[in-house]
CSV table of C-alpha atoms in Angstrom, one decimal:
chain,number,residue,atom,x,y,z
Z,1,UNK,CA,117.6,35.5,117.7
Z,2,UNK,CA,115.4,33.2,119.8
Z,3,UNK,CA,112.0,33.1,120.5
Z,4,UNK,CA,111.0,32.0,124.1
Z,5,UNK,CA,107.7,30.6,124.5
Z,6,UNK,CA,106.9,31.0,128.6
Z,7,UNK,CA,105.5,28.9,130.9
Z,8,UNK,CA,102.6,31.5,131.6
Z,9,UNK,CA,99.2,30.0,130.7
Z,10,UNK,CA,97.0,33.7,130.4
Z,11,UNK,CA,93.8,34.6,130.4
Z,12,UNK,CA,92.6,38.0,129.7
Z,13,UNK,CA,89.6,39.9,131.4
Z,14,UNK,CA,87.9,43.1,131.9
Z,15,UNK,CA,86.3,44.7,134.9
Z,16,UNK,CA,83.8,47.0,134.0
Z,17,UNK,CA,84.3,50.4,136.0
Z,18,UNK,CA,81.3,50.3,137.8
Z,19,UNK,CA,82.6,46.8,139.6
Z,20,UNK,CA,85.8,48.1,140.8
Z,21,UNK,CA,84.7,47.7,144.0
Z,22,UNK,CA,84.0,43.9,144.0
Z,23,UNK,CA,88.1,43.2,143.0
Z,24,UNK,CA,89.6,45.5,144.9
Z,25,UNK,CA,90.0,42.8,147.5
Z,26,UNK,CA,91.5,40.2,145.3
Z,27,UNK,CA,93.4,43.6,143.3
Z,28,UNK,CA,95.2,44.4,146.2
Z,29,UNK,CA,96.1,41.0,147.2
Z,30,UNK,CA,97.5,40.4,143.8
Z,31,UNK,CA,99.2,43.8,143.4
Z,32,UNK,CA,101.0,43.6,146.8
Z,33,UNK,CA,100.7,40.6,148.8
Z,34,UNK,CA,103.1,38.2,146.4
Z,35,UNK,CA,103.5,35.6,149.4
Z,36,UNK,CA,100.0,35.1,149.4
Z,37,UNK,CA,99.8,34.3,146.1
Z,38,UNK,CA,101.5,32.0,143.4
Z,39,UNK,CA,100.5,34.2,140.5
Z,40,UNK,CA,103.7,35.4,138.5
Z,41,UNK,CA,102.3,37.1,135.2
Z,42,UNK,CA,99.9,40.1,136.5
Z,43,UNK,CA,99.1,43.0,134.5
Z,44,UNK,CA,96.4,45.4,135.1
Z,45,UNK,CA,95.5,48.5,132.4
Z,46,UNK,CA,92.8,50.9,133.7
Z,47,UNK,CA,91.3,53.1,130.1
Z,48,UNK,CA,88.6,55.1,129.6
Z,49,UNK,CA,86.1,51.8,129.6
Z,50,UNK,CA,87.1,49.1,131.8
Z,51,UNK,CA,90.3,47.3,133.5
Z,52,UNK,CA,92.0,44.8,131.7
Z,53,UNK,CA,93.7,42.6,133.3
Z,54,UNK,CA,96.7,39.8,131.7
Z,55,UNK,CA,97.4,37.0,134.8
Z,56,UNK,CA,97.8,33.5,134.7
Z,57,UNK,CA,95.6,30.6,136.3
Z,58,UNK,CA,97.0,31.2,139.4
Z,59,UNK,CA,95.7,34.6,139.3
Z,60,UNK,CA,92.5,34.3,137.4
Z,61,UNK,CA,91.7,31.5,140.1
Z,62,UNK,CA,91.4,35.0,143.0
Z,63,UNK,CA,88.4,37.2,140.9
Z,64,UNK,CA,85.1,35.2,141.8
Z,65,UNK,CA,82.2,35.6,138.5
Z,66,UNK,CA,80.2,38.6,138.4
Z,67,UNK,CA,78.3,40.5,135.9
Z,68,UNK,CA,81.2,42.9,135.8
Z,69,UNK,CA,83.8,40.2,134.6
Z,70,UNK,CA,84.3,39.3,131.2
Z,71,UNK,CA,87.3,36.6,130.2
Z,72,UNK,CA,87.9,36.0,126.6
Z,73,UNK,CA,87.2,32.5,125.8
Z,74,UNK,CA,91.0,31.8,124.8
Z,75,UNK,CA,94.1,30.5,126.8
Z,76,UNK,CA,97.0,32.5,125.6
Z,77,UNK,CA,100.5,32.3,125.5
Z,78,UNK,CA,103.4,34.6,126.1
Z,79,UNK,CA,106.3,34.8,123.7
Z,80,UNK,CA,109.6,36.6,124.0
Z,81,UNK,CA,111.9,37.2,121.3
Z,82,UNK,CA,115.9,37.9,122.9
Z,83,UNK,CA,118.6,38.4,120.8
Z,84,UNK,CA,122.6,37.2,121.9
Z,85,UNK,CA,121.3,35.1,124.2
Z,86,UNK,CA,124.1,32.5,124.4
Z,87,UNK,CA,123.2,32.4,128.1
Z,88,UNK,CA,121.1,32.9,130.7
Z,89,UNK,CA,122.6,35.8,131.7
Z,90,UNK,CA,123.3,37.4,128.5
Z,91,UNK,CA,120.5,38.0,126.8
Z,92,UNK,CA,118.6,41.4,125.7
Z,93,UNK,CA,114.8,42.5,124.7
Z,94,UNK,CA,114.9,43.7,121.3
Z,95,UNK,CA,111.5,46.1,121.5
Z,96,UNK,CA,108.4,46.3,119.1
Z,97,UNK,CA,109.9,48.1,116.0
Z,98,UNK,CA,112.6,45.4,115.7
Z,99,UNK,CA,110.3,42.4,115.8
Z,100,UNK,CA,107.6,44.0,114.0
Z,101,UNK,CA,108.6,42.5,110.4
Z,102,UNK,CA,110.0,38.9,111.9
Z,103,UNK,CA,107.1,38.2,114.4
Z,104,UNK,CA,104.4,40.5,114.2
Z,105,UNK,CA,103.9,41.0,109.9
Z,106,UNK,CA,104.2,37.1,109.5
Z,107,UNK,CA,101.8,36.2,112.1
Z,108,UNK,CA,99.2,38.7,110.5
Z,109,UNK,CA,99.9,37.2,107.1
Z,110,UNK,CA,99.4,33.5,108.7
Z,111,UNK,CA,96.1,34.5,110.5
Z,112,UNK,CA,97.7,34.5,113.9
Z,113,UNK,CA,95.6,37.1,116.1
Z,114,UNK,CA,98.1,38.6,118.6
Z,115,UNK,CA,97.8,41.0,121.5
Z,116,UNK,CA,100.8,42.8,123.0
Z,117,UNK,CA,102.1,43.8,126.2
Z,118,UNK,CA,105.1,46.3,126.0
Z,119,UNK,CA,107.1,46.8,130.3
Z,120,UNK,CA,109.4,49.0,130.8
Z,121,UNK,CA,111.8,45.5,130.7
Z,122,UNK,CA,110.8,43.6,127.3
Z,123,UNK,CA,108.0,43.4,125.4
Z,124,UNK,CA,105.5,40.0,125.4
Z,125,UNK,CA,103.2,39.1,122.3
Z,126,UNK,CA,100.7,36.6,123.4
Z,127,UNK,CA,98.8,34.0,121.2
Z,128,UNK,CA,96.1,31.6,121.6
Z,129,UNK,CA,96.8,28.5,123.3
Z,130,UNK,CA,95.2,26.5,120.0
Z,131,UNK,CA,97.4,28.6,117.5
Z,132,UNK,CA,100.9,27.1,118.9
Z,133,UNK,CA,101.6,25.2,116.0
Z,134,UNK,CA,101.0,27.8,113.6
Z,135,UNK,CA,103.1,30.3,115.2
Z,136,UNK,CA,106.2,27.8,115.4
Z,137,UNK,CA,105.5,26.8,112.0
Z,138,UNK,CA,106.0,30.5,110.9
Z,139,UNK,CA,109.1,31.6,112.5
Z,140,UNK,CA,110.9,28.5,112.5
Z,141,UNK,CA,113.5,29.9,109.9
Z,142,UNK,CA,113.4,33.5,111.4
Z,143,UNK,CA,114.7,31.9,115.4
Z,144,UNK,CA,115.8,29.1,117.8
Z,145,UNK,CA,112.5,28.4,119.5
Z,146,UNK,CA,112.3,27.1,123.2
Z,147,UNK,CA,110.0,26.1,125.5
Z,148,UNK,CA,110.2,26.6,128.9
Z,149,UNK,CA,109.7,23.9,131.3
Z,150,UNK,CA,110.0,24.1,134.8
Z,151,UNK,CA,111.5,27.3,134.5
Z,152,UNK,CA,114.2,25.8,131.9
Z,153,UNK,CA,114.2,26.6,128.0
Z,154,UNK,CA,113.5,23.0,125.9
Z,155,UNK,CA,114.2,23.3,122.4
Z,156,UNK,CA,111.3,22.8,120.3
Z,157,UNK,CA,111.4,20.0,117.4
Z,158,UNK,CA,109.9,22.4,114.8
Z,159,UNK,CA,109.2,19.4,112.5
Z,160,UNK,CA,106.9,18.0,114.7
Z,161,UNK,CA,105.2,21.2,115.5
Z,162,UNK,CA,105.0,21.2,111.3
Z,163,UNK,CA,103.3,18.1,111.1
Z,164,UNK,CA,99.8,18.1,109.2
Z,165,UNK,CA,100.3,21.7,108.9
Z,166,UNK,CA,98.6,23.4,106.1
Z,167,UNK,CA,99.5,26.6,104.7
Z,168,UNK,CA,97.2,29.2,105.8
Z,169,UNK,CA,94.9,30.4,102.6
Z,170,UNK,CA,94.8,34.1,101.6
Z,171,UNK,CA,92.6,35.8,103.3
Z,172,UNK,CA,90.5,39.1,103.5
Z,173,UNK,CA,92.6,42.4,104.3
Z,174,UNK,CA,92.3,43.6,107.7
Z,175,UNK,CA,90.1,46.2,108.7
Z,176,UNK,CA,92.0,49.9,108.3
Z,177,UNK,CA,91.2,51.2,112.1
Z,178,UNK,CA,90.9,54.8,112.7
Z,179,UNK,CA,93.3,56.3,115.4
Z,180,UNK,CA,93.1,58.9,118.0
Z,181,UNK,CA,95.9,60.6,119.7
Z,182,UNK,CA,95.1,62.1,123.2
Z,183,UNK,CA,97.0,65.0,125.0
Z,184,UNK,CA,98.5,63.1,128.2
Z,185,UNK,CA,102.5,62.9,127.9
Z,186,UNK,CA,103.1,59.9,129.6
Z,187,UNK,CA,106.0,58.0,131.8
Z,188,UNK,CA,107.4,54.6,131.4
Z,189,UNK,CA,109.0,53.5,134.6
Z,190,UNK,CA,109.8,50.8,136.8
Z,191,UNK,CA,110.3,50.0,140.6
Z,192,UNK,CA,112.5,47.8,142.7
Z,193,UNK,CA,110.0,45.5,144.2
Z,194,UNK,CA,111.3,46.3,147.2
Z,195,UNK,CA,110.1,49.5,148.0
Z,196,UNK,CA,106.6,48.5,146.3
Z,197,UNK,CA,105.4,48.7,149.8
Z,198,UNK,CA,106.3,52.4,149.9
Z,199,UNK,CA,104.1,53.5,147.1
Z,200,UNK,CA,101.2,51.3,148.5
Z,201,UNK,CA,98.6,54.2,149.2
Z,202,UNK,CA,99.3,56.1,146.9
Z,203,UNK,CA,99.4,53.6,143.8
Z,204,UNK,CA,95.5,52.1,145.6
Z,205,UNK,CA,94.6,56.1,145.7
Z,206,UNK,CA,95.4,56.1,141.8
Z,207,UNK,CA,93.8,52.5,140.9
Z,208,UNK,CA,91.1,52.5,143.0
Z,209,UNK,CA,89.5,55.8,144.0
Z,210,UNK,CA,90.9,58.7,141.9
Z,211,UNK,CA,87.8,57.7,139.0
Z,212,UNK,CA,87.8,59.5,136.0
Z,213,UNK,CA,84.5,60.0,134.1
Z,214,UNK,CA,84.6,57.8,131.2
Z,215,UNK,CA,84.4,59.2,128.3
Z,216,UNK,CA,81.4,58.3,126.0
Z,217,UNK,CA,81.5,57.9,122.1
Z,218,UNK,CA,85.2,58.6,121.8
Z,219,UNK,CA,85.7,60.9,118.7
Z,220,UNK,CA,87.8,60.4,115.8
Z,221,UNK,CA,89.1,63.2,116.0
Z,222,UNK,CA,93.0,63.2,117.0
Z,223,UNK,CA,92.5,66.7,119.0
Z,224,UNK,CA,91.0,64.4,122.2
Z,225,UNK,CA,91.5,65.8,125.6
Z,226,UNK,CA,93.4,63.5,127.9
Z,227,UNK,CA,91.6,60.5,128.7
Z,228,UNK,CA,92.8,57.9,132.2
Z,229,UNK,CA,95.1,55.3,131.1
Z,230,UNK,CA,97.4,53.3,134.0
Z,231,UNK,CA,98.9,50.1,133.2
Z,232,UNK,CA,101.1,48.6,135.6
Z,233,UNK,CA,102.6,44.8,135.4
Z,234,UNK,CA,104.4,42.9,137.4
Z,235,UNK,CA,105.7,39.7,135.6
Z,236,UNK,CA,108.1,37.3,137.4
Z,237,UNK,CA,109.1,39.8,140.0
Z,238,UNK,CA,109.7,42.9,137.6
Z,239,UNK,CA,107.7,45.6,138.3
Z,240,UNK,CA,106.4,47.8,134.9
Z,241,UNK,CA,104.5,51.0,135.1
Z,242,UNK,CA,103.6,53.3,132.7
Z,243,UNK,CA,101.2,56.8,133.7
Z,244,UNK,CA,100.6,60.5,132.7
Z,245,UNK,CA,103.2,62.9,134.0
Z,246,UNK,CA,100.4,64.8,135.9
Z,247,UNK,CA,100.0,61.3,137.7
Z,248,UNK,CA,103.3,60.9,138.5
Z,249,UNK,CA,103.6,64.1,140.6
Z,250,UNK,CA,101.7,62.2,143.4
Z,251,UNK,CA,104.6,59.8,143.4
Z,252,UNK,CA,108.2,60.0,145.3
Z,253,UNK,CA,110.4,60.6,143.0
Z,254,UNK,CA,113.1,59.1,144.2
Z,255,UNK,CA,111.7,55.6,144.1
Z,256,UNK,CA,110.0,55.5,140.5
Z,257,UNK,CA,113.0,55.0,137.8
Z,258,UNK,CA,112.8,55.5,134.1
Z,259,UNK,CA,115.7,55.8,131.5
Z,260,UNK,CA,118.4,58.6,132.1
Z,261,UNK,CA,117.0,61.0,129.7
Z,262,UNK,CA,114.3,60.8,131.2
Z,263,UNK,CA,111.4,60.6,128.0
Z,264,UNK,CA,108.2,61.4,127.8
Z,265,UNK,CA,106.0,59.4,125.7
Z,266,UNK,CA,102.5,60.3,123.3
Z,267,UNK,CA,99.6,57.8,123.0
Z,268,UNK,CA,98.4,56.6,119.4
Z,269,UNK,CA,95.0,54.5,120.5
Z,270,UNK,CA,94.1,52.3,117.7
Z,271,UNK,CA,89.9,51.3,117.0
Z,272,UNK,CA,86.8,53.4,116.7
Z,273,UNK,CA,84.7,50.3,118.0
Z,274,UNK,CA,85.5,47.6,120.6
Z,275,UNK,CA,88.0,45.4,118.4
Z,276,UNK,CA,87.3,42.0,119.7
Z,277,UNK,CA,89.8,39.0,119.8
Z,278,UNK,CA,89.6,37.5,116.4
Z,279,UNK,CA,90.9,40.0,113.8
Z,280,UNK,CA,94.6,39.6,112.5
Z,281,UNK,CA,96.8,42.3,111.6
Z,282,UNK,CA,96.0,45.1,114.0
Z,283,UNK,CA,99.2,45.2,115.7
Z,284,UNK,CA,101.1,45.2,112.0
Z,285,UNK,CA,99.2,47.6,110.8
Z,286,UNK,CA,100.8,49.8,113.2
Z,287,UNK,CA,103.9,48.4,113.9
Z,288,UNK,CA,105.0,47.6,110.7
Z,289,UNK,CA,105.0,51.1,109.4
Z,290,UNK,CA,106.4,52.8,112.6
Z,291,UNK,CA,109.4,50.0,112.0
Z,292,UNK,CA,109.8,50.7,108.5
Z,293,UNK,CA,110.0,54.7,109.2
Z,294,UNK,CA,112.6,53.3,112.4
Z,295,UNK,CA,110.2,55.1,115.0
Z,296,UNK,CA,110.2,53.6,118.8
Z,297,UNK,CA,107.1,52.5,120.3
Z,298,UNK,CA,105.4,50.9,123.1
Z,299,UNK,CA,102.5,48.7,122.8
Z,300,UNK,CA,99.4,47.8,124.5
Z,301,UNK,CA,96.5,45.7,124.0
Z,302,UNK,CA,93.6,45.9,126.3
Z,303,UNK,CA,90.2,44.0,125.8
Z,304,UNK,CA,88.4,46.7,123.7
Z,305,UNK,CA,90.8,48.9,121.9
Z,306,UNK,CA,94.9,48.9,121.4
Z,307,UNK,CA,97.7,51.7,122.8
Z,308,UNK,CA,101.0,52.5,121.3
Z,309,UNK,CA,103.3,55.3,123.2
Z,310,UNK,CA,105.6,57.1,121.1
Z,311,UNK,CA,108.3,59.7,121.7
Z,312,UNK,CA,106.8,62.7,122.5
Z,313,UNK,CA,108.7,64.6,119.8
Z,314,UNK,CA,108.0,62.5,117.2
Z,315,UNK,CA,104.2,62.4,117.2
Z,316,UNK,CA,103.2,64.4,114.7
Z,317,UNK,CA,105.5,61.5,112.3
Z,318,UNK,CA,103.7,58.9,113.3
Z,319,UNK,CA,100.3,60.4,112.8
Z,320,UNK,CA,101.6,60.9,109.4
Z,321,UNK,CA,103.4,57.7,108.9
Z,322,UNK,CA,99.9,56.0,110.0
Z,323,UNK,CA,97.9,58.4,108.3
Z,324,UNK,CA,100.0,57.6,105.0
Z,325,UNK,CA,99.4,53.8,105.5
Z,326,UNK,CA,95.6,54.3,106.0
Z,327,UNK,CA,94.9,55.8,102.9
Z,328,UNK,CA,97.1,53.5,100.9
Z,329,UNK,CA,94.8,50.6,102.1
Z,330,UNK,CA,91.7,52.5,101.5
């Protein structure tokens, strides 16, 4: 396998709900007008709390400063791990559960804090800028690591990378998070950038001005009610989208694709409390296991809390699976 280290220098934000109204300007332009803007990594997750957006310097450069913004303090960069890519054109994604134990688990055990971004394409695990050399250090015997460079991939000399490396100490085990399950069955679909333009109200009515009360003091319960959650991505001109099904009704449906059966997806939502940047191990703790009991998922980081979609018909085996882990590491 390989493991592609993009040009796309990221910074991650979130717009407190109360100052939607200050981005929708630079929002829209982003989200529609791609000529009049040189941003190619764009990713915008609406939750119960905030908006979280993933865009690189080109797109961080259009939100002016407010007391509704707040950027981590880290650059981050993307990673994506392809499998038979002999070429450019044949290459495929290989999806959470399969990269779980040779990316995610050893990262976690090397102190490598990572935050994911699952598309109905591929899926991205993004790193601090400053943590480079750990992370090629790591999975230099796993994969063939590149660097892209002016769109090309560039080996990278992994002995270099190694040099005054020091093997990270053992260190405290992460937190065990508590998890919630909401009731929304949701879609994951895509769009031909095309007929973006098509969908324009409507997908602005759904961002923008059909507001759902935030919910306060989310419970730990895993009985919650269904709660807003609309991610959509678009990330070098492919378009990723993932809603409830009760949104998608306000759709066409002729213009929104998603895979021939047609699935429908249940959320796990990871953290009681914001989780911060800083901890390690938060995406193995719940990929890992879903990998080891060969269970699909999707995954999403956002700034205060994490997102995994799982079949809808297996939900009730990965609360258990999950469940099982947590009191093993109690």
């Amino acid at each position: 396998m390989e493991l592609h280290i993009l040009e796309h220098r990221v910074r991650v934000l979130s717009i407190a709900r109360p100052g939607l109204w200050l981005y929708t300007h630079p929002l829209v332009k982003l989200l529609f007008l791609r000529q009049r803007s040189r941003c190619k990594f764009f990713s915008l997750t609406e939750t119960p709390e905030d908006y979280t957006l993933m865009l690189d310097e080109e797109g961080y450069k259009e939100l002016p400063p407010s007391e509704f913004l707040q950027v981590a303090e880290a650059t981050w960069l993307v990673l994506n791990v392809l499998s038979n890519s002999s070429s450019a054109t044949n290459f495929q994604a290989v999806g959470v559960t399969k990269i779980a134990r040779s990316v995610i688990s050893p990262l976690a055990e090397h102190h490598v804090s990572v935050l994911m971004l699952s598309t109905y394409q591929t899926d991205f695990i993004l790193v601090r800028e400053q943590d480079l050399p750990v992370v090629i250090h790591t999975l230099a015997q796993e994969f063939a690591i590149y660097r892209e460079v002016d769109g090309e991939p560039v080996p990278v000399a992994c002995d270099d990378a190694s040099n005054g490396f020091h093997k990270a100490k053992l260190g405290p085990s992460p937190t065990v998070h508590p998890i919630q399950s909401p009731q929304n069955r949701f879609c994951i679909l895509t769009l031909d950038p095309d007929t973006l333009p098509a969908i324009a109200t409507t997908l602005m009515d759904v961002l923008f001005y059909s507001h759902s009360a935030s919910k306060e003091g989310a419970s730990d319960d895993l009985d919650l009610d269904s709660i807003p959650f609309f991610a959509f991505s678009r990330i070098e001109g492919y378009i990723s989208i993932v809603m409830d099904a009760e949104t998608q009704k306000k759709f066409p449906s002729d213009l929104l694709l998603t895979s021939s059966c047609g699935e429908l997806w249940r959320m796990v939502r990871i953290g009681g409390q914001p989780l911060g940047f800083d901890e390690c191990g938060i995406v193995a703790q719940i990929a890992g296991p879903l990998a080891a009991a060969d269970i699909s998922a999707y995954y999403i980081s956002t700034f205060n809390f994490d997102h995994a979609l799982v079949p809808e018909d297996g939900i009730d085996s990965v609360i258990e699976v999950l469940q099982n882990r947590q009191e093993s590491c109690r």
